[in-house]
Coordinates of C-alpha atoms and ligand atoms in Angstrom, one line a residue:
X1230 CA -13.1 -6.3 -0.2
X1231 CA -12.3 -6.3 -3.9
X1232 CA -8.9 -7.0 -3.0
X1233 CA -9.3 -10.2 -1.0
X1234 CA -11.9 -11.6 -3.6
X1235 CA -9.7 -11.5 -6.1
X1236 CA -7.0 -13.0 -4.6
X1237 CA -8.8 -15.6 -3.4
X1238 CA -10.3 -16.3 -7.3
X1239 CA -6.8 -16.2 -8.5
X1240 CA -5.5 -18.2 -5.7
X1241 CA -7.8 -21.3 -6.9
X1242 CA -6.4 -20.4 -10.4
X1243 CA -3.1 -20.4 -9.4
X1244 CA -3.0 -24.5 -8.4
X1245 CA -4.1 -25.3 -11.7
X1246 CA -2.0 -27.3 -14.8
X1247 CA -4.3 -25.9 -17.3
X1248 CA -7.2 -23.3 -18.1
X1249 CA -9.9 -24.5 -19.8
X1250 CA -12.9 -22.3 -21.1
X1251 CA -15.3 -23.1 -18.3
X1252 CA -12.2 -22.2 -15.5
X1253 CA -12.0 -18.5 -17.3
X1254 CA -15.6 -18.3 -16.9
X1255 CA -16.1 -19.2 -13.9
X1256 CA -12.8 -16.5 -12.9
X1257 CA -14.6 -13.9 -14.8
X1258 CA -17.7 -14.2 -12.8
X1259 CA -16.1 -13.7 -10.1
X1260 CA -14.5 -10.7 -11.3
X1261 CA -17.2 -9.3 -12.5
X1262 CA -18.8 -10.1 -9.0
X1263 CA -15.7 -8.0 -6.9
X1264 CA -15.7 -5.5 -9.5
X1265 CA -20.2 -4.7 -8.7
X1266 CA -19.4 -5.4 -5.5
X1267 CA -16.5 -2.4 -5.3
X1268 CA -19.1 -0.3 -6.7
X1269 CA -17.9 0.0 -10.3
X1270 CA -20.0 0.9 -12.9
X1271 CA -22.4 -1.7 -14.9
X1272 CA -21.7 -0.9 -18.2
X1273 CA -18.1 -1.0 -17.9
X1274 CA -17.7 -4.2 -15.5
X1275 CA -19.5 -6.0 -18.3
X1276 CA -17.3 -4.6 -20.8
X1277 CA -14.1 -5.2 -19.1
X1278 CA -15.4 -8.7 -18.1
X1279 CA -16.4 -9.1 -21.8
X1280 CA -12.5 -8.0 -23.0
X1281 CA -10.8 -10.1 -20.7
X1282 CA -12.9 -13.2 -21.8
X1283 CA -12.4 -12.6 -25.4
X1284 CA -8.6 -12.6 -24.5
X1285 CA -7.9 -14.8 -22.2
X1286 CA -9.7 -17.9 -24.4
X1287 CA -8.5 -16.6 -27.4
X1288 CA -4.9 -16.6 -26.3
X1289 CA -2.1 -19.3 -25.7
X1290 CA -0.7 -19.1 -22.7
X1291 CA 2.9 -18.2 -22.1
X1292 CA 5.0 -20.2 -21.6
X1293 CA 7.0 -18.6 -18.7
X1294 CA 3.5 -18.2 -17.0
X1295 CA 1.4 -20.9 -15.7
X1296 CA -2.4 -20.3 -16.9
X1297 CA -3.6 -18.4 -14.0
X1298 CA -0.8 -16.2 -14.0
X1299 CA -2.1 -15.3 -17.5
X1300 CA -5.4 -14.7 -16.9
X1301 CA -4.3 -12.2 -13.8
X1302 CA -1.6 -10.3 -16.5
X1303 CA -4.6 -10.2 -18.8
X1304 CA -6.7 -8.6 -16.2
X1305 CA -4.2 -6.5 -14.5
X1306 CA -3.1 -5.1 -18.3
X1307 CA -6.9 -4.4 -18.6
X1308 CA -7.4 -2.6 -15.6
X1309 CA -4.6 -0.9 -16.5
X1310 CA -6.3 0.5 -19.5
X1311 CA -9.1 1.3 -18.1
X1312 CA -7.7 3.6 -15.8
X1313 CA -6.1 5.4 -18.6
X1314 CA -2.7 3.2 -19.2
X1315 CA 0.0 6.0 -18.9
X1316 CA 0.4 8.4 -15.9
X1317 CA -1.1 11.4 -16.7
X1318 CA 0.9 14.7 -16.1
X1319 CA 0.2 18.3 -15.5
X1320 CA -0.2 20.9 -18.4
X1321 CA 3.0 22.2 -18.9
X1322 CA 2.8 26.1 -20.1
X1323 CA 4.3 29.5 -19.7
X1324 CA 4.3 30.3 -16.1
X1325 CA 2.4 30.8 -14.0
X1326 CA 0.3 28.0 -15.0
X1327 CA -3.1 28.5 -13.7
X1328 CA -4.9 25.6 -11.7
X1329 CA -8.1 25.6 -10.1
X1330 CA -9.4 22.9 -8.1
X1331 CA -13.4 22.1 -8.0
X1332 CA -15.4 19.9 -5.8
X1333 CA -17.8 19.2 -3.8
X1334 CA -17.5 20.3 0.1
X1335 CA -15.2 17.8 2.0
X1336 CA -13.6 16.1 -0.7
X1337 CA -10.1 17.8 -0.3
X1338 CA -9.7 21.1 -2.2
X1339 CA -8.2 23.0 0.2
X1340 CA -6.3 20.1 1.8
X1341 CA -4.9 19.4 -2.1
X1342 CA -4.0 22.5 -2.9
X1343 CA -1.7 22.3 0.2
X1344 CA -0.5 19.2 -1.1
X1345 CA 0.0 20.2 -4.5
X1346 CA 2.0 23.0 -3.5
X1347 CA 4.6 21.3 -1.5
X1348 CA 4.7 18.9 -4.7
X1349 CA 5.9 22.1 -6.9
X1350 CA 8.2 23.5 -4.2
X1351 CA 10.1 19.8 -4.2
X1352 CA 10.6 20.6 -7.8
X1353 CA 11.5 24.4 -7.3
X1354 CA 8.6 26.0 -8.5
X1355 CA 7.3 29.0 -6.4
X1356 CA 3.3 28.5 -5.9
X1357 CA 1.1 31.4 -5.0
X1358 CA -2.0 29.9 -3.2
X1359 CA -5.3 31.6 -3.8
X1360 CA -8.0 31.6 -1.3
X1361 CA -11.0 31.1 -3.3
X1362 CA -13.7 29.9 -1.0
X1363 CA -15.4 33.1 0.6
X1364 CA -18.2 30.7 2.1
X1365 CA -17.1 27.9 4.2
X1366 CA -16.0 29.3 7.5
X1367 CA -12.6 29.4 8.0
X1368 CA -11.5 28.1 5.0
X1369 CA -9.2 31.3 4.3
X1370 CA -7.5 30.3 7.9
X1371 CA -7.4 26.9 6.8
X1372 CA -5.3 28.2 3.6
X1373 CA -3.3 30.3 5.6
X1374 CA -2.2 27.8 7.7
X1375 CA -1.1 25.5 5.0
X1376 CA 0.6 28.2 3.4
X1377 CA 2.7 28.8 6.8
X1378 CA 3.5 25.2 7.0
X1379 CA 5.1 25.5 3.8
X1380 CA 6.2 28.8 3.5
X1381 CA 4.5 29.2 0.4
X1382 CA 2.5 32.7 -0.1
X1383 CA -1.1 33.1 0.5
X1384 CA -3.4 35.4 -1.8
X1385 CA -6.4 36.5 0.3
X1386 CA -8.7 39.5 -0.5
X1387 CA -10.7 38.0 2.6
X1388 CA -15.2 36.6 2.7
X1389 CA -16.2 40.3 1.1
X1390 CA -14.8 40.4 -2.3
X1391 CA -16.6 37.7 -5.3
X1392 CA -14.0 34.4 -6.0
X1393 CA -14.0 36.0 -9.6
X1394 CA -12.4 38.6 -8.7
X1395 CA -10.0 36.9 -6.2
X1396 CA -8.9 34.9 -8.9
X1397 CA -8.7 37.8 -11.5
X1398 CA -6.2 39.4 -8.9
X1399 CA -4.4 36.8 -8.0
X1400 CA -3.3 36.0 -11.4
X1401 CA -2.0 39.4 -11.8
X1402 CA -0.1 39.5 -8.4
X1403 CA 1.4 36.3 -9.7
X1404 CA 2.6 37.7 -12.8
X1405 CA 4.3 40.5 -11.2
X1406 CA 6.0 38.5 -8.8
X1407 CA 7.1 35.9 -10.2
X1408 CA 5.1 32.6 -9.3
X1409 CA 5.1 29.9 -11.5
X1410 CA 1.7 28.0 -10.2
X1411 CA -1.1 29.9 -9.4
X1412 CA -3.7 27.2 -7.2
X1413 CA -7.3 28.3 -6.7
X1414 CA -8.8 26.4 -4.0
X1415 CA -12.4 27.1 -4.5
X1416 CA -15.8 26.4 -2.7
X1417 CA -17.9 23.1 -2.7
X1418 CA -20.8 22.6 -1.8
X1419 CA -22.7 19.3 -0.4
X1420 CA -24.7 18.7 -3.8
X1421 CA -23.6 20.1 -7.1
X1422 CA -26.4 23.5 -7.7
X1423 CA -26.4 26.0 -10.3
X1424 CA -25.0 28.8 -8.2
X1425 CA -22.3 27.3 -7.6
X1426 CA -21.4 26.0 -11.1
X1427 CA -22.3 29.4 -12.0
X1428 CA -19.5 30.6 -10.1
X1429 CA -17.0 28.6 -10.9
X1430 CA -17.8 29.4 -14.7
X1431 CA -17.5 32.9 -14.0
X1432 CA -14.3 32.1 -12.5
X1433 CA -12.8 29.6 -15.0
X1434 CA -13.9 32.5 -17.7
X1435 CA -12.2 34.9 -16.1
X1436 CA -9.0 33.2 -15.5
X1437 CA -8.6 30.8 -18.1
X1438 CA -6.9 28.0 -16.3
X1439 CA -4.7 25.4 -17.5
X1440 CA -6.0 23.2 -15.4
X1441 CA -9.4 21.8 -13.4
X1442 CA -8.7 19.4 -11.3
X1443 CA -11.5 17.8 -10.5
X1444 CA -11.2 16.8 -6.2
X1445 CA -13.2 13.2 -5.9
X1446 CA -13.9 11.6 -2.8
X1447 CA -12.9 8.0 -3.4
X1448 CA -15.1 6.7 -0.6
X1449 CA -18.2 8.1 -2.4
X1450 CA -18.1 5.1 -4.9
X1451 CA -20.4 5.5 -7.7
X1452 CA -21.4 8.7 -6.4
X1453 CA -18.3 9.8 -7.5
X1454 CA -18.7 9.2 -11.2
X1455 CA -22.4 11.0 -11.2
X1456 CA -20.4 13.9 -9.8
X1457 CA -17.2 14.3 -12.1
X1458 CA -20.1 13.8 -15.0
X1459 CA -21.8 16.7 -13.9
X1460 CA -18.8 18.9 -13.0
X1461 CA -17.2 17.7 -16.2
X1462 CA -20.2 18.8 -18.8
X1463 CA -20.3 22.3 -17.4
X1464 CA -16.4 22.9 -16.4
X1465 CA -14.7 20.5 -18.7
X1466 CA -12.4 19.5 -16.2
X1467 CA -8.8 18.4 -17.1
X1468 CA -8.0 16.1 -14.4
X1469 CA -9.0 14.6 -11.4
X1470 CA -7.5 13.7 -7.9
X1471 CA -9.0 10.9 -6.0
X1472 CA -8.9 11.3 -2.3
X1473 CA -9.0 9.4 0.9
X1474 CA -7.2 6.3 -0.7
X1475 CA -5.9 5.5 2.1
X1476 CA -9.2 4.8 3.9
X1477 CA -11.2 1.4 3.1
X1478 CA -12.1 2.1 -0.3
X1479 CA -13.6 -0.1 -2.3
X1480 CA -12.1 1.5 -5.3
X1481 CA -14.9 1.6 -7.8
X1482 CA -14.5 5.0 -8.4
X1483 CA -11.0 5.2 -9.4
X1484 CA -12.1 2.1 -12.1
X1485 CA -14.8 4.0 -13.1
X1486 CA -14.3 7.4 -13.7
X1487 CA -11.6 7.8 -16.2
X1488 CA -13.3 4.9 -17.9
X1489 CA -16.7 6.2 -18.1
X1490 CA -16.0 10.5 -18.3
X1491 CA -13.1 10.2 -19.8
X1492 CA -10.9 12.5 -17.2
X1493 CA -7.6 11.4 -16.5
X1494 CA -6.9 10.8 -12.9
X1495 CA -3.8 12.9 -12.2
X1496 CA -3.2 12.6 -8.6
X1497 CA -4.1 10.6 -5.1
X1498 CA -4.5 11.7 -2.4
X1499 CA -3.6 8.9 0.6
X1500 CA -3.6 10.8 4.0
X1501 CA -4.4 14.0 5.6
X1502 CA -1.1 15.3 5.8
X1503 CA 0.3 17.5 3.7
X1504 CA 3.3 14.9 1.8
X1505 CA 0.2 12.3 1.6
X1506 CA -0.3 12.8 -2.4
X1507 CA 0.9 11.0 -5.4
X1508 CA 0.7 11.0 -9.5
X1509 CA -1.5 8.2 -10.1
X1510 CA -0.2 5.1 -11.7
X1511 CA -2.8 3.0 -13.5
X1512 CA -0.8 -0.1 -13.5
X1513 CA 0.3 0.5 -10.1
X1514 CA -3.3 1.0 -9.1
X1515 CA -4.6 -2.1 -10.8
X1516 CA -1.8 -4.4 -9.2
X1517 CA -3.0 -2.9 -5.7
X1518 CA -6.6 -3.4 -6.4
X1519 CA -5.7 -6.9 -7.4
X1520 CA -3.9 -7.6 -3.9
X1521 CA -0.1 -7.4 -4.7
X1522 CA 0.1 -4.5 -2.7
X1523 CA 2.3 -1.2 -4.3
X1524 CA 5.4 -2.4 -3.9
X1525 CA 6.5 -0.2 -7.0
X1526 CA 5.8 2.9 -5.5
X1527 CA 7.3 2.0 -2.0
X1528 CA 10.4 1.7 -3.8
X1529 CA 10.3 4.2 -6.3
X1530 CA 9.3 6.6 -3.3
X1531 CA 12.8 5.3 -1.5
X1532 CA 14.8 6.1 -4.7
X1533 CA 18.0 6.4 -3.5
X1534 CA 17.7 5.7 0.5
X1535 CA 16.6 2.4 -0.5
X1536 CA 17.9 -0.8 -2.9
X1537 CA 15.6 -2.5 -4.2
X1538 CA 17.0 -6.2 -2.7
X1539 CA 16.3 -4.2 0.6
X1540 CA 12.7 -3.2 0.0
X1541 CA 12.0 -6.8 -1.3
X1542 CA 13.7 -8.9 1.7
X1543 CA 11.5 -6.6 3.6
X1544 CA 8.5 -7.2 2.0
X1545 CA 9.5 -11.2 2.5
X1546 CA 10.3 -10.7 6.3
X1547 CA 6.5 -9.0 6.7
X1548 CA 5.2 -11.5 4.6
X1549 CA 7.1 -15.1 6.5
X1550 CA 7.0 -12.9 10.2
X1551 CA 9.9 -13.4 10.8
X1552 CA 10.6 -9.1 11.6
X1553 CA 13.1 -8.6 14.6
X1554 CA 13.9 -5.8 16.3
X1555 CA 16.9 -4.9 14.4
X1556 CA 14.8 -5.7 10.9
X1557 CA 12.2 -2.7 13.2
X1558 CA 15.2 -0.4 13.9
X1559 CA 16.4 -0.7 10.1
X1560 CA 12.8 0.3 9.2
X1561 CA 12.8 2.9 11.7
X1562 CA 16.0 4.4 9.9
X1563 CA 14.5 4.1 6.6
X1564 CA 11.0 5.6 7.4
X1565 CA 13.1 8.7 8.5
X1566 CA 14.0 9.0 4.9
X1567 CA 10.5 8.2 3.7
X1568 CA 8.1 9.3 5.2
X1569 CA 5.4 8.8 7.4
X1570 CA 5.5 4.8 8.6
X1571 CA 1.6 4.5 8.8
X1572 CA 2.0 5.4 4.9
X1573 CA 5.1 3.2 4.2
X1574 CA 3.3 0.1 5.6
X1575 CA 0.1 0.8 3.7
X1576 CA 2.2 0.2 0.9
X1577 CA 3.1 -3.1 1.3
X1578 CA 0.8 -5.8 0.1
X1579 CA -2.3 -6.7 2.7
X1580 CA -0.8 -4.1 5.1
X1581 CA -3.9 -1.8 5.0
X1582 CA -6.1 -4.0 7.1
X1583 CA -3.0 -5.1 9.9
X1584 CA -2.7 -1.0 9.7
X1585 CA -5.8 -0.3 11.4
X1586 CA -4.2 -2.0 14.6
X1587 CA -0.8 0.0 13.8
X1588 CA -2.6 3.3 14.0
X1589 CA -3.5 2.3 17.6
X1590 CA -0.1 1.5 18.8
X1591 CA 0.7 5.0 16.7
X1592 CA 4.3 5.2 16.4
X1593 CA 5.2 9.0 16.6
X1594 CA 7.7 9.9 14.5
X1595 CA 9.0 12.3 17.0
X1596 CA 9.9 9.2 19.0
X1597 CA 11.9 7.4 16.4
X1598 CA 15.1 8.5 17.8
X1599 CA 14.5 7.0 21.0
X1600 CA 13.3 4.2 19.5
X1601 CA 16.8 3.7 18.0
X1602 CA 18.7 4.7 20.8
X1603 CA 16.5 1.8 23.1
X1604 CA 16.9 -0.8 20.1
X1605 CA 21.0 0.0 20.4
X1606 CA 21.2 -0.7 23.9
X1607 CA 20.0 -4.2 23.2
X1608 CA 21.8 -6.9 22.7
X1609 CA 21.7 -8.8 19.5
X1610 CA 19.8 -11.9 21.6
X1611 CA 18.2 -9.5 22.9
X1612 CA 16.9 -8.3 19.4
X1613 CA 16.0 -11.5 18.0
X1614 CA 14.0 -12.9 21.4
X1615 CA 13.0 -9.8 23.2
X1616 CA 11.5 -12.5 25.4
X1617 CA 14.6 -12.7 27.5
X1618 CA 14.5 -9.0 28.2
X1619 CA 13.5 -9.2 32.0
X1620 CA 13.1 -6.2 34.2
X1621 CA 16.9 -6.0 35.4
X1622 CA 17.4 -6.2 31.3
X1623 CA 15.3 -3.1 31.0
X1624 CA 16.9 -1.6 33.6
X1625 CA 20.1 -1.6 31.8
X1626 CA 18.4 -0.9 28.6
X1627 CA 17.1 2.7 29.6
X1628 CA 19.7 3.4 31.3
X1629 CA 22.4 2.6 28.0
X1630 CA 19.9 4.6 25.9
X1631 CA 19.0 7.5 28.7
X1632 CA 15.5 6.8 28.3
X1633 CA 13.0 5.5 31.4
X1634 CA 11.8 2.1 32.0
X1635 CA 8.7 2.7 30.6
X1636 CA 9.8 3.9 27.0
X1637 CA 11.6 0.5 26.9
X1638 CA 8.5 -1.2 28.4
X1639 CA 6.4 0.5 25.8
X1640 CA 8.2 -0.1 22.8
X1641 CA 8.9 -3.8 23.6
X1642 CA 4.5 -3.7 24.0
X1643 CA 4.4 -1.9 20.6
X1644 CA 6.9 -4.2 18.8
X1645 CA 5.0 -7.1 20.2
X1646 CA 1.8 -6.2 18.9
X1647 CA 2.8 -5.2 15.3
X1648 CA 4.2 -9.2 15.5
X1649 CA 1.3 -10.6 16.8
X1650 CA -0.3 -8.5 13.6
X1651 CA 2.1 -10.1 11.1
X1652 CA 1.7 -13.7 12.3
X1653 CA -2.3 -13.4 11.7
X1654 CA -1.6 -11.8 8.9
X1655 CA 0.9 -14.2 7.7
X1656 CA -1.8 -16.9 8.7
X1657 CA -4.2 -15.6 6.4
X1658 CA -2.0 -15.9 3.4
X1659 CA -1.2 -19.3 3.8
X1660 CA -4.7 -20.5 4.4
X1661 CA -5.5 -18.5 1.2
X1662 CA -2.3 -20.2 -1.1
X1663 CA -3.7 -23.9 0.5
X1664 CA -6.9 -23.0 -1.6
X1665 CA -9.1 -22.4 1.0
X1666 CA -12.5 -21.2 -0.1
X1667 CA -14.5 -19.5 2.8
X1668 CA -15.0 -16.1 1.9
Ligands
LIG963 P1 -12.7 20.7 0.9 O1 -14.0 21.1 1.5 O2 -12.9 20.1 -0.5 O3 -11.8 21.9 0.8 O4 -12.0 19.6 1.8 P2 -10.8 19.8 2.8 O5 -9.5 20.0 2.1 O6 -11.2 20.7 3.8 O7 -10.8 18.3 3.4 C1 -11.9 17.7 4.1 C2 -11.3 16.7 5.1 O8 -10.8 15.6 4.4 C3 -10.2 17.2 6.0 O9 -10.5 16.7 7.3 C4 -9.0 16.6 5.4 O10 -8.0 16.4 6.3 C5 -9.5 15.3 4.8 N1 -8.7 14.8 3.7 C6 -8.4 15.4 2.6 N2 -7.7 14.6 1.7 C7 -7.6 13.4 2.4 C8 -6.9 12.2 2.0 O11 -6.3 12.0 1.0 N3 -7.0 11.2 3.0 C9 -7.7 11.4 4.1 N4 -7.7 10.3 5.0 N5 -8.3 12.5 4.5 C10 -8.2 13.5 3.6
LIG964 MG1 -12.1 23.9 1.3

C-alpha cells in the first residue's frame, strides 16, 4: 500500500547525515510511484511531486530536523494542502439548515445521514430525517430504522409521492416544529444518468439547500473523482464525505478530489455503524497516509477520558509488544469511553492490517465487562505471564469472576493472539528502521 511504500522510502532517508539533490530525487520518485500506485490522479501527482522538489532542494534544512525528517514535513505539509489545509465545516444558517446528500447507489447516503444525525444530536440539534429515495427497496425502512436507533424523527410520505415533493414537505414540517437540520437522504443510482440528475435538480430547486454533500466511495479510487466531477458540474455540490475509510483503501481518492474539483471533503465515514463518522482533517489524513498512524484523532476522540502521556505510552506498548493483560484491561476501560475497539485500534499507526486478525477474534463489546471482571480475578503474575495460568488457575479465575471456564479459556486465546499480532507486527517495524529494502 501507499502507506508501507512510503515508510519504507523515508525509512532509507531517515539513516542519512545529509540530502543531496540526487537523494530527493530519487525519494520523489518514489513518491510519485506510491502516489500512481494509490490511484491518484496524473496531473496532480506530477504537480505535487513537482512542488515538493522545488522545496525540498531549494530549502536548508532545519536544524532540529535531520534531512529526511525534512523532506517528509515538506511532503506531509503538501499533502496537507492538497487536501484543502483547514478542516472544512458545515454551513452555518438560520435553522433548519437544509442538507441533502447525493450519490451514487451504495456509497452511504442513507447510512450517512444516520450518522450525521447522531453528530447533531451530540451537539443538541434536533434533526428531522427525510426519506428521499422512493426507488431502492426498502430504503424508507432502512431510514426508519436509523431514525429509531436514534430517536430522531423520520419524514416519510412513503414510494408513491415524487422526492420533490417529499423534500418540499419536509422542509415545511420542519419549520413548524422546530428542527434545526433537515437531511435528505436521496436515491443513487449505479452510474450517474440524466433522470436522475434531473431529479435531484428538481429537488435542490425546490428546496434550496445549504448544503450537497456529495457521498464518495473511497474504495472506488479514481472512479471517484470522474463521479464528484460529474455530480459537481450539474449540482454544485458543497462538500463531500468519503466513505469506507476504514476498509483497504488506497486513498487516491481522498488526494484527489478536493485537489482536482475543488470540493472540500467535510466528513469520513470509517465503519458501518452509526458513531463511525468524522470531520476530515487534512493534516491528519496526510500523516496517516504517510504511515504515522492517527494518533491525533485517537486522542482528541478521548478528550477528557484520556491524557495524552496515557494514549502515547500506549501507542509505545503496541508498538515494543510489550501489552499485558492489565495494559488489555486498561484499554478495555478506556474503549468503554471511546468507542468501538475495532475503531480505536485502527487508529493507531500500522494497526489496520494486524486488525484484519482482530475482527476475527471480535471482541464484543457486550462482553467487556466480563472481560474485566476475569482480568480482576488474576493475579498480577498472573497478568504479566498468563503462561502460568494452569487449569486449577482457571478454575479459581471463573469462579472469582462468576464466569465459566471457558470465558477465561477464551479470553486468555483471544489475548494471546492479539500478542502474537503485535510481535509480527513489531517485527516488521524493526526490519523496516534496519533499512531493509524488500518491498
Ligand atoms: P446508499 O445506497 O448510498 O444509501 O448506501 P447505504 O447507506 O445503504 O450504504 C451501503 C453499504 O455501505 C451499507 O452496507 C453500509 O453499511 C455500508 N457503509 C456505509 N458507510 C460505510 C463506511 O464508512 N464504512 C463501511 N465499512 N461501510 C459503510
Ligand atoms: Mg440509500
Amino acid at each position: 500500500g501507499l502507506a508501507n511504500r512510503l515508510q519504507d522510502t523515508f525509512n532509507r532517508l531517515r539513516g542519512k547525515g545529509k540530502l543531496g539533490e540526487s537523494d530527493v530525487k530519487e525519494a520523489m520518485r518514489e513518491v510519485r510511484l506510491a502516489l500512481l500506485e494509490a490511484d491518484v490522479n496524473f496531473k496532480v501527482v506530477k504537480d505535487f511531486v513537482e512542488k515538493v522538489r522545488e522545496r525540498a532542494v531549494g530549502q536548508e534544512v532545519l536544524q532540529s530536523l535531520t534531512p529526511g525528517q525534512h523532506v517528509i514535513k515538506i511532503v506531509n505539509e503538501e499533502l496537507t494542502a492538497l487536501m484543502g489545509g483547514e478542516q472544512a465545516k458545515l454551513a452555518v444558517t438560520k435553522p433548519p439548515t437544509v442538507i441533502m446528500m447525493v450519490g451514487l447507489q451504495g456509497a452511504g447516503k442513507t447510512t450517512h445521514v444516520g450518522k450525521l444525525a447522531r453528530l447533531l444530536q451530540k451537539e443538541r440539534k434536533k434533526p428531522l430525517l427525510v426519506a428521499g429515495d422512493i426507488y431502492r427497496p426498502a430504503a424508507i425502512k432502512q431510514l426508519q430504522v436509523l431514525g429509531e436507533q436514534l430517536d430522531a424523527e423520520v419524514f416519510s410520505l412513503g414510494d408513491q409521492v415524487s422526492p420533490v415533493e417529499i423534500a418540499k414537505q419536509a422542509l415545511h414540517h420542519a419549520t413548524i416544529h422546530g428542527h434545526d437540520y433537515v437531511l435528505i437522504d436521496t436515491a443513487g443510482r449505479l452510474h450517474i444518468d440524466e433522470q436522475l440528475m434531473d431529479e435531484l435538480q428538481r429537488v435542490k430547486s425546490e428546496v434550496n439547500p445549504d448544503e450537497i454533500l456529495l457521498v464518495v466511495d473511497a474504495m472506488t479510487g479514481q472512479d471517484a473523482v470522474n463521479v464528484a466531477q460529474s455530480f459537481h458540474s450539474q449540482l454544485a455540490v458543497t462538500g463531500a464525505i468519503l466513505t469506507k475509510l476504514d476498509g483497504d483503501t488506497r486513498g487516491g481518492a481522498a488526494l484527489s478530489i478536493r485537489a482536482v474539483t475543488g470540493i472540500p471533503i467535510k466528513y469520513a465515514g470509517i465503519g458501518e455503524k452509526i458513531d463511525a463518522i468524522e470531520p476530515f482533517h487534512p493534516d491528519r489524513m496526510a500523516s496517516r497516509i504517510l504511515g504515522m498512524g492517527d494518533v491525533l484523532t485517537l486522542i482528541e476522540k478521548a478528550q477528557a477520558n484520556i491524557d495524552k502521556d496515557k494514549a502515547m505510552e500506549m501507542e509505545r506498548k503496541l508498538r515494543n509488544a510489550d501489552f499485558t493483560l492489565d495494559d488489555f484491561l486498561d484499554q478495555l476501560q478506556q474503549v468503554k469511553q471511546l468507542g468501538p475497539l475495532d475503531q480505536l485500534l485502527g487508529m493507531m499507526p500500522g494497526m489496520n492490517k494486524a486488525m484484519k486478525g482482530l475482527q476475527n477474534a471480535n471482541v464484543d463489546e457486550k462482553q467487556i465487562g466480563r472481560v474485566e471482571a476475569i482480568i480482576r480475578s488474576m493475579t498480577p503474575i498472573e497478568r504479566i505471564e498468563p503462561k502460568v495460568i494452569d487449569s486449577s488457575r482457571r478454575k479459581r479465575i471463573a469462579k472469582g469472576s462468576g464466569t465459566t471456564v471457558q470465558d477465561v479459556n477464551r479470553l486468555l486465546k483471544q489475548f494471546e493472539e492479539m500478542q502474537k499480532m503485535m510481535k509480527q507486527f513489531s517485527g516488521m517495524a524493526k526490519k523496516m528502521k534496519k533499512g531493509k529494502k524488500g518491498k
